[in-house]
XYZ file of C-alpha atoms in Angstrom:
506
model
C -12.619 -23.627 34.742
C -9.576 -25.917 34.560
C -6.504 -23.729 35.121
C -4.065 -26.295 33.695
C -6.181 -26.597 30.519
C -6.301 -22.805 30.299
C -2.509 -22.511 30.486
C -1.834 -25.322 28.006
C -4.309 -23.790 25.541
C -2.691 -20.395 25.972
C 0.802 -21.752 25.320
C -0.429 -23.472 22.148
C -2.040 -20.228 21.056
C 0.858 -17.824 21.615
C 2.784 -18.720 18.480
C 4.051 -16.313 15.797
C 1.623 -17.760 13.236
C -1.502 -17.302 15.368
C -0.492 -13.795 16.472
C 0.236 -12.824 12.849
C -3.172 -14.075 11.688
C -4.875 -12.229 14.528
C -2.989 -9.036 13.710
C -3.972 -9.363 10.054
C -7.614 -9.888 11.045
C -7.591 -6.789 13.270
C -6.165 -4.624 10.476
C -8.708 -5.953 7.955
C -11.527 -5.450 10.477
C -10.394 -1.893 11.186
C -10.456 -0.991 7.490
C -13.770 -2.697 6.723
C -15.492 -1.416 9.849
C -14.462 2.187 9.159
C -15.843 2.137 5.599
C -19.607 2.883 5.578
C -21.608 0.221 3.750
C -19.319 -2.651 4.669
C -19.835 -4.707 7.821
C -18.254 -7.313 10.067
C -20.823 -9.829 8.805
C -19.782 -9.268 5.192
C -16.085 -9.460 6.029
C -16.354 -12.711 7.965
C -18.685 -14.246 5.369
C -16.104 -13.559 2.662
C -13.051 -14.655 4.675
C -14.508 -17.823 6.232
C -13.939 -20.122 3.203
C -10.331 -18.933 2.991
C -9.665 -20.005 6.593
C -10.424 -23.606 5.621
C -6.848 -23.869 4.319
C -5.333 -22.933 7.682
C -5.172 -24.585 11.091
C -8.294 -23.897 13.208
C -6.313 -21.708 15.629
C -4.985 -19.534 12.796
C -8.317 -19.343 10.970
C -10.274 -18.367 14.060
C -7.537 -15.922 15.137
C -8.181 -14.025 11.901
C -11.989 -14.215 12.061
C -12.222 -13.124 15.694
C -9.730 -10.339 15.037
C -11.904 -9.085 12.161
C -15.074 -9.324 14.270
C -13.798 -7.384 17.291
C -11.958 -4.729 15.283
C -14.742 -4.113 12.741
C -17.296 -3.376 15.459
C -15.065 -0.792 17.155
C -13.927 0.686 13.812
C -17.511 1.465 12.876
C -17.220 4.346 15.325
C -14.436 5.989 13.279
C -16.713 7.095 10.439
C -19.460 7.831 12.988
C -17.094 10.347 14.610
C -15.523 11.852 11.498
C -18.360 11.999 8.953
C -21.472 11.291 11.069
C -22.041 7.993 9.242
C -21.880 4.723 11.219
C -19.494 2.213 9.675
C -21.499 -0.667 11.171
C -25.071 -0.873 12.548
C -23.662 -1.161 16.086
C -22.194 2.352 15.745
C -25.464 4.154 15.067
C -25.650 5.535 18.611
C -22.002 6.654 18.402
C -23.118 9.372 15.985
C -25.233 10.968 18.737
C -22.199 12.262 20.636
C -19.132 11.296 18.594
C -19.686 13.604 15.622
C -20.566 16.518 17.898
C -17.359 15.951 19.850
C -15.452 16.148 16.559
C -17.185 19.422 15.619
C -16.313 20.775 19.089
C -12.612 20.122 18.470
C -12.528 16.917 20.550
C -12.178 14.504 17.631
C -8.956 12.997 18.985
C -10.560 12.309 22.361
C -13.584 10.727 20.665
C -11.329 8.431 18.629
C -9.383 7.491 21.769
C -12.539 6.793 23.783
C -13.860 4.684 20.922
C -10.785 2.445 21.081
C -10.449 2.201 24.872
C -14.077 1.674 25.814
C -14.838 -0.683 22.936
C -11.984 -2.817 24.269
C -13.304 -2.425 27.822
C -16.736 -3.712 26.765
C -15.207 -6.580 24.789
C -12.913 -7.691 27.616
C -15.667 -7.427 30.239
C -18.065 -9.538 28.166
C -15.303 -12.090 27.507
C -14.740 -12.413 31.263
C -18.429 -13.280 31.622
C -17.985 -15.800 28.800
C -15.006 -17.421 30.547
C -16.703 -17.875 33.907
C -20.268 -18.656 32.823
C -20.040 -20.704 29.637
C -18.735 -23.916 31.211
C -21.455 -23.769 33.873
C -24.145 -23.313 31.212
C -22.674 -26.192 29.205
C -22.850 -28.478 32.256
C -26.552 -27.675 32.583
C -27.348 -28.215 28.894
C -25.364 -31.458 28.508
C -28.502 -33.416 29.517
C -30.565 -31.945 26.671
C -32.253 -34.355 24.288
C -33.999 -34.035 20.890
C -36.951 -32.108 22.353
C -34.747 -29.470 23.975
C -32.546 -29.066 20.911
C -35.566 -28.665 18.652
C -37.073 -25.991 20.909
C -33.740 -24.197 21.243
C -33.248 -24.071 17.484
C -36.829 -22.929 16.971
C -36.436 -20.279 19.665
C -33.279 -18.963 18.004
C -35.083 -18.687 14.669
C -38.119 -16.988 16.210
C -35.917 -14.463 18.029
C -34.261 -13.529 14.740
C -37.654 -13.198 13.067
C -39.113 -11.069 15.860
C -36.545 -8.286 15.414
C -36.446 -8.431 11.614
C -36.610 -4.732 10.824
C -39.897 -4.466 12.736
C -41.698 -6.570 10.135
C -42.790 -9.893 11.584
C -44.539 -11.176 8.467
C -41.541 -10.652 6.187
C -39.211 -12.064 8.827
C -41.349 -15.208 9.136
C -41.516 -15.591 5.373
C -37.724 -15.388 5.052
C -37.143 -17.745 7.977
C -39.427 -20.427 6.588
C -37.980 -19.974 3.105
C -34.582 -20.769 4.592
C -36.048 -23.814 6.352
C -37.581 -25.004 3.078
C -34.288 -24.759 1.177
C -32.509 -26.587 4.022
C -34.631 -29.648 3.107
C -32.787 -30.006 -0.217
C -30.419 -32.994 -0.200
C -30.396 -36.223 1.803
C -33.193 -36.986 4.266
C -31.550 -37.026 7.759
C -33.634 -40.004 8.926
C -34.365 -42.100 5.821
C -31.221 -41.144 3.824
C -33.263 -40.676 0.606
C -32.783 -37.864 -1.918
C -35.104 -34.869 -1.720
C -35.593 -31.935 -4.138
C -32.214 -32.488 -5.801
C -33.641 -32.147 -9.347
C -31.373 -35.081 -10.331
C -28.349 -32.829 -9.892
C -25.320 -34.228 -8.084
C -24.374 -30.710 -6.943
C -27.461 -30.649 -4.684
C -27.165 -34.140 -3.183
C -25.331 -32.726 -0.163
C -27.855 -29.885 0.068
C -27.483 -26.178 -0.597
C -24.077 -25.221 0.762
C -24.466 -22.761 3.616
C -21.301 -20.723 3.109
C -21.738 -19.850 -0.610
C -25.370 -18.891 0.074
C -24.271 -16.708 2.979
C -21.494 -15.065 0.948
C -23.959 -14.314 -1.819
C -26.591 -12.856 0.516
C -24.308 -10.665 2.605
C -21.552 -9.968 0.076
C -22.822 -9.841 -3.501
C -26.331 -8.773 -2.465
C -25.000 -5.785 -0.511
C -22.629 -4.714 -3.292
C -25.367 -4.920 -5.938
C -27.589 -2.783 -3.719
C -24.825 -0.192 -3.268
C -24.269 -0.068 -7.035
C -28.021 0.354 -7.589
C -28.224 3.239 -5.105
C -24.988 4.896 -6.222
C -25.240 8.393 -7.604
C -22.836 11.229 -8.335
C -24.650 13.420 -5.833
C -24.066 10.961 -2.990
C -20.442 10.553 -4.007
C -19.964 14.335 -3.985
C -21.558 14.600 -0.521
C -19.280 11.860 0.830
C -16.196 13.506 -0.674
C -17.206 16.849 0.843
C -17.432 15.253 4.294
C -14.011 13.638 3.881
C -12.508 16.978 2.815
C -13.991 18.495 5.965
C -12.165 15.864 8.009
C -8.896 16.607 6.210
C -9.256 20.319 6.948
C -10.014 19.586 10.587
C -6.308 19.917 11.373
C -5.313 19.062 14.915
C -7.781 16.626 16.461
C -6.481 17.293 19.973
C -5.469 14.810 22.635
C -6.460 11.173 22.269
C -6.346 9.770 25.810
C -8.906 10.751 28.481
C -7.791 12.276 31.765
C -7.748 10.248 34.984
C -10.709 12.312 36.223
C -12.712 11.313 33.155
C -11.749 7.654 33.579
C -13.129 7.695 37.144
C -16.238 9.540 36.010
C -16.954 7.044 33.230
C -16.247 3.875 35.262
C -19.689 3.343 36.792
C -21.862 3.983 33.703
C -19.555 1.989 31.411
C -19.390 -0.924 33.868
C -23.198 -1.023 33.961
C -23.342 -0.725 30.154
C -20.821 -3.545 29.736
C -22.852 -5.845 31.995
C -26.162 -4.952 30.356
C -24.805 -5.367 26.822
C -23.367 -8.799 27.670
C -26.808 -9.950 28.788
C -28.458 -8.388 25.731
C -25.858 -9.995 23.461
C -26.746 -13.430 24.844
C -30.285 -13.003 23.477
C -30.408 -14.320 19.891
C -30.621 -11.503 17.304
C -30.217 -8.671 19.837
C -27.083 -7.079 18.406
C -24.867 -4.107 19.144
C -27.318 -1.564 17.730
C -30.064 -2.656 20.154
C -27.614 -2.868 23.077
C -26.207 0.597 22.353
C -29.642 2.202 22.258
C -30.733 0.531 25.503
C -27.488 1.240 27.376
C -27.197 4.833 26.148
C -30.794 5.584 27.158
C -30.324 3.937 30.552
C -27.091 5.847 31.202
C -28.777 9.110 30.248
C -31.525 8.520 32.799
C -28.948 7.752 35.506
C -26.554 10.585 34.611
C -26.128 13.751 36.671
C -25.987 15.701 33.397
C -28.560 14.068 31.079
C -28.895 17.280 29.046
C -25.347 16.726 27.709
C -26.242 13.364 26.141
C -26.684 13.780 22.407
C -24.789 17.075 22.436
C -21.211 15.814 22.507
C -21.116 14.081 25.899
C -17.868 12.098 26.358
C -19.620 9.990 28.993
C -22.510 9.125 26.673
C -20.071 8.320 23.893
C -18.016 6.037 26.174
C -21.211 4.192 27.142
C -22.231 3.597 23.511
C -18.722 2.348 22.640
C -18.747 -0.052 25.604
C -22.103 -1.464 24.506
C -20.923 -1.928 20.884
C -18.354 -4.574 21.754
C -19.956 -5.676 25.013
C -22.490 -7.790 23.133
C -19.820 -9.984 21.548
C -19.045 -12.094 24.608
C -22.748 -12.635 25.275
C -23.438 -13.659 21.661
C -20.490 -16.045 21.741
C -21.728 -17.567 25.018
C -25.075 -18.446 23.430
C -23.390 -19.804 20.329
C -20.848 -22.004 22.080
C -23.055 -23.379 24.863
C -26.379 -23.859 23.059
C -25.334 -23.994 19.418
C -27.668 -21.066 18.678
C -26.192 -17.949 17.047
C -26.551 -14.759 19.056
C -26.260 -12.656 15.889
C -25.440 -12.915 12.173
C -21.682 -13.127 12.794
C -21.960 -16.003 15.265
C -24.210 -17.777 12.745
C -21.285 -17.653 10.329
C -18.880 -18.770 13.064
C -21.081 -21.835 13.633
C -20.596 -22.666 9.968
C -16.845 -22.173 10.417
C -16.727 -24.578 13.367
C -18.762 -27.154 11.469
C -16.309 -26.761 8.588
C -13.589 -27.900 11.010
C -15.726 -30.835 12.222
C -16.894 -29.227 15.483
C -20.544 -28.882 16.491
C -21.224 -25.917 18.834
C -23.174 -26.926 21.903
C -22.636 -28.765 25.189
C -20.571 -31.556 23.639
C -18.024 -29.069 22.376
C -17.070 -28.303 25.981
C -16.092 -31.940 26.500
C -14.874 -33.005 23.056
C -13.053 -29.758 22.156
C -12.588 -28.027 25.507
C -9.090 -26.856 24.551
C -10.366 -25.093 21.442
C -13.187 -23.464 23.428
C -10.501 -22.069 25.743
C -8.552 -20.799 22.751
C -11.599 -18.989 21.351
C -11.963 -17.153 24.677
C -8.265 -16.321 24.717
C -8.454 -15.070 21.131
C -11.239 -12.693 22.179
C -8.972 -11.205 24.851
C -5.994 -11.090 22.488
C -8.001 -9.342 19.762
C -9.112 -6.610 22.140
C -5.557 -5.996 23.319
C -4.239 -5.920 19.743
C -6.840 -3.448 18.471
C -6.210 -1.170 21.460
C -2.568 -0.820 20.418
C -3.303 -0.460 16.696
C -6.324 1.770 17.297
C -4.463 4.237 19.510
C -1.427 4.358 17.224
C -3.569 4.983 14.144
C -6.246 7.195 15.747
C -5.177 10.400 13.985
C -4.587 8.605 10.674
C -8.103 7.131 10.563
C -9.402 9.649 8.046
C -7.202 8.135 5.329
C -9.233 4.911 5.466
C -12.236 6.878 4.250
C -10.458 7.884 1.010
C -11.139 4.533 -0.705
C -13.270 4.838 -3.842
C -16.520 2.812 -3.744
C -15.769 1.306 -7.172
C -12.502 -0.137 -5.862
C -14.292 -1.636 -2.872
C -16.992 -3.198 -5.051
C -14.546 -4.923 -7.386
C -12.426 -6.180 -4.467
C -15.406 -7.603 -2.581
C -16.857 -9.345 -5.664
C -13.461 -10.922 -6.428
C -13.123 -12.152 -2.838
C -16.652 -13.592 -2.950
C -15.916 -15.585 -6.108
C -12.541 -16.841 -4.865
C -13.886 -17.700 -1.406
C -16.882 -19.621 -2.772
C -14.760 -21.645 -5.192
C -11.920 -22.322 -2.722
C -14.213 -24.018 -0.196
C -14.704 -27.221 -2.225
C -12.913 -26.349 -5.497
C -16.377 -26.453 -7.033
C -17.817 -24.147 -9.679
C -21.284 -25.193 -8.451
C -20.634 -23.275 -5.222
C -19.858 -20.167 -7.285
C -23.198 -20.547 -9.096
C -24.992 -20.974 -5.754
C -23.234 -17.851 -4.459
C -24.248 -15.874 -7.571
C -27.873 -17.055 -7.353
C -28.221 -16.072 -3.713
C -26.366 -12.825 -4.378
C -29.020 -11.804 -6.911
C -31.767 -13.038 -4.569
C -30.180 -11.061 -1.719
C -30.294 -7.901 -3.829
C -34.034 -8.268 -4.499
C -34.697 -9.153 -0.864
C -32.851 -6.007 0.205
C -34.790 -3.836 -2.227
C -38.044 -5.309 -0.943
C -36.909 -4.882 2.685
C -36.982 -8.623 3.312
C -34.339 -9.332 6.005
C -31.606 -11.801 5.040
C -30.828 -12.819 8.641
C -33.852 -15.100 9.194
C -33.274 -16.789 5.823
C -29.636 -17.622 6.578
C -30.549 -18.749 10.084
C -33.340 -20.960 8.730
C -30.914 -22.516 6.255
C -28.369 -23.097 9.030
C -30.765 -24.422 11.681
C -33.032 -26.346 9.316
C -31.192 -29.654 9.677
C -31.090 -29.357 13.469
C -34.797 -28.471 13.619
C -35.981 -31.286 11.360
C -33.804 -34.100 12.669
C -34.559 -33.388 16.338
C -38.284 -32.890 15.688
C -38.540 -36.244 13.951
C -36.477 -38.019 16.612
C -38.686 -36.536 19.347
C -41.845 -37.654 17.538
C -40.421 -41.172 17.139
C -39.751 -41.256 20.891
C -43.318 -40.104 21.676
C -44.985 -42.267 18.978
C -46.193 -39.131 17.182
C -47.501 -37.232 20.217
C -46.690 -33.510 20.370
C -47.262 -33.556 24.129
C -43.620 -34.559 24.563
C -42.724 -30.875 24.073
C -44.819 -29.897 27.097
C -43.767 -32.702 29.438
C -40.212 -31.492 30.154
C -39.603 -28.256 32.121
C -37.030 -26.763 29.746
C -39.118 -27.317 26.618
C -42.237 -25.962 28.348
C -40.427 -22.752 29.341
C -39.006 -22.361 25.830
C -42.433 -22.943 24.319
C -43.929 -20.137 26.425
C -41.028 -17.839 25.502
C -41.498 -18.613 21.794
C -45.207 -17.762 21.940
C -44.537 -14.512 23.791
C -41.747 -13.539 21.400
C -43.760 -14.355 18.285
C -47.086 -12.750 19.172
C -46.064 -9.771 21.298
C -45.061 -7.558 18.306
C -48.323 -8.433 16.514
C -50.431 -7.641 19.577
C -48.507 -4.414 20.168
C -49.049 -3.251 16.573
C -52.721 -4.262 16.701
C -53.248 -2.204 19.818
C -51.642 0.786 18.104
C -53.872 0.338 15.060
C -50.976 -0.380 12.698
C -50.954 -2.729 9.761
C -48.753 -5.855 9.865
C -47.319 -5.417 6.382
């Protein structure tokens, strides 16, 4: 790592504008993450088009602030009402809610802030020291390697698609099919445009993503809404209000020393897990929490209000972020749904994630790393100061949230290109996203297929031109051969496992 480049990037970053945007992003992420039903993916999908009007540093300061804060804030509702605000906070309900019922709610909220930041900072340190080395290795990649990498990223997303490989494959290939709309990348001829100028440039990724993750989710919440569920939620919030004194927020020095080893291991493990495409915070939390329980001197306390177990799950929540960002920046493959959106954001600014970004935009890569560190420090301060006021976030009426999100989706889609066609695309994919959600068809593989489709097709066709049509070119290079084996193992292992257990595939 170039120290002079690091310092110059840092000085360019520490401006009032960038810090203000980052602070705004952290506050928005805290609110969205704490509200059950909303997610970091939805927030970033909605806000990404708006950032187009700002400088890249300011836009990414807001997006990264939202990302880091929303993941940690998911633990707030997990602690107070036993409902995870984000999927990554599912494991936080195991110990967090029980700590609250035991009168340790303040400590749980404090641990959630401190150890989420610890996991985020630790994973960012790995990102800082490893990403440039990985980029140096991948800079020699050609069309064959890029095709296999993109295909591997898509297969990894499919393989963990709600434990349904067939539906995940169907959604992934549907996304690939729609990515073919527009101009042929090799011959420059029109394809599947239906003689409509709005589709000449292809189906716009961002409006489709906003529709899937924003409108689709809101329509599903409206469909499932009932007075009974609203009454149950209000009863839980009233219980929080009557909880009175939540107790101390900061852990003791003895607890800090006790938690250091298991949280350090969890932070390292979650960074590695986060680097695997599609393995998000929920998977990392489950793995790290289970591993820590097996290694603990008091495993019987895990799941019954263990502060140590809760600290481990919080560390794993945010520990995946640095790993996911490493994969995204160095290989151009999203580690999760949020980094898939961030790829679209970088492309919006004319930057292509991958090895070349570390040479052509090395200063901005440095700034992304620095923004990760800054976001964690900012949400520590805000999180600790607002720990005992967190219950007020849960008072928002669902109807208010729905209207606000729909308005932001419409404005964000239109503002990207000042095009009403993008709004129609957003609405179409919003309705499609609703039906996919009702049918339990995962949206992640579809969006990833739409995003990676151009990269897959163009590099496949270039590789076949180089080999005069022979597919053996994908087995002649060591990297592509290894990736090919990994793809086959990833794709067929779940099917074989289910077959051995006598389960159906659908």
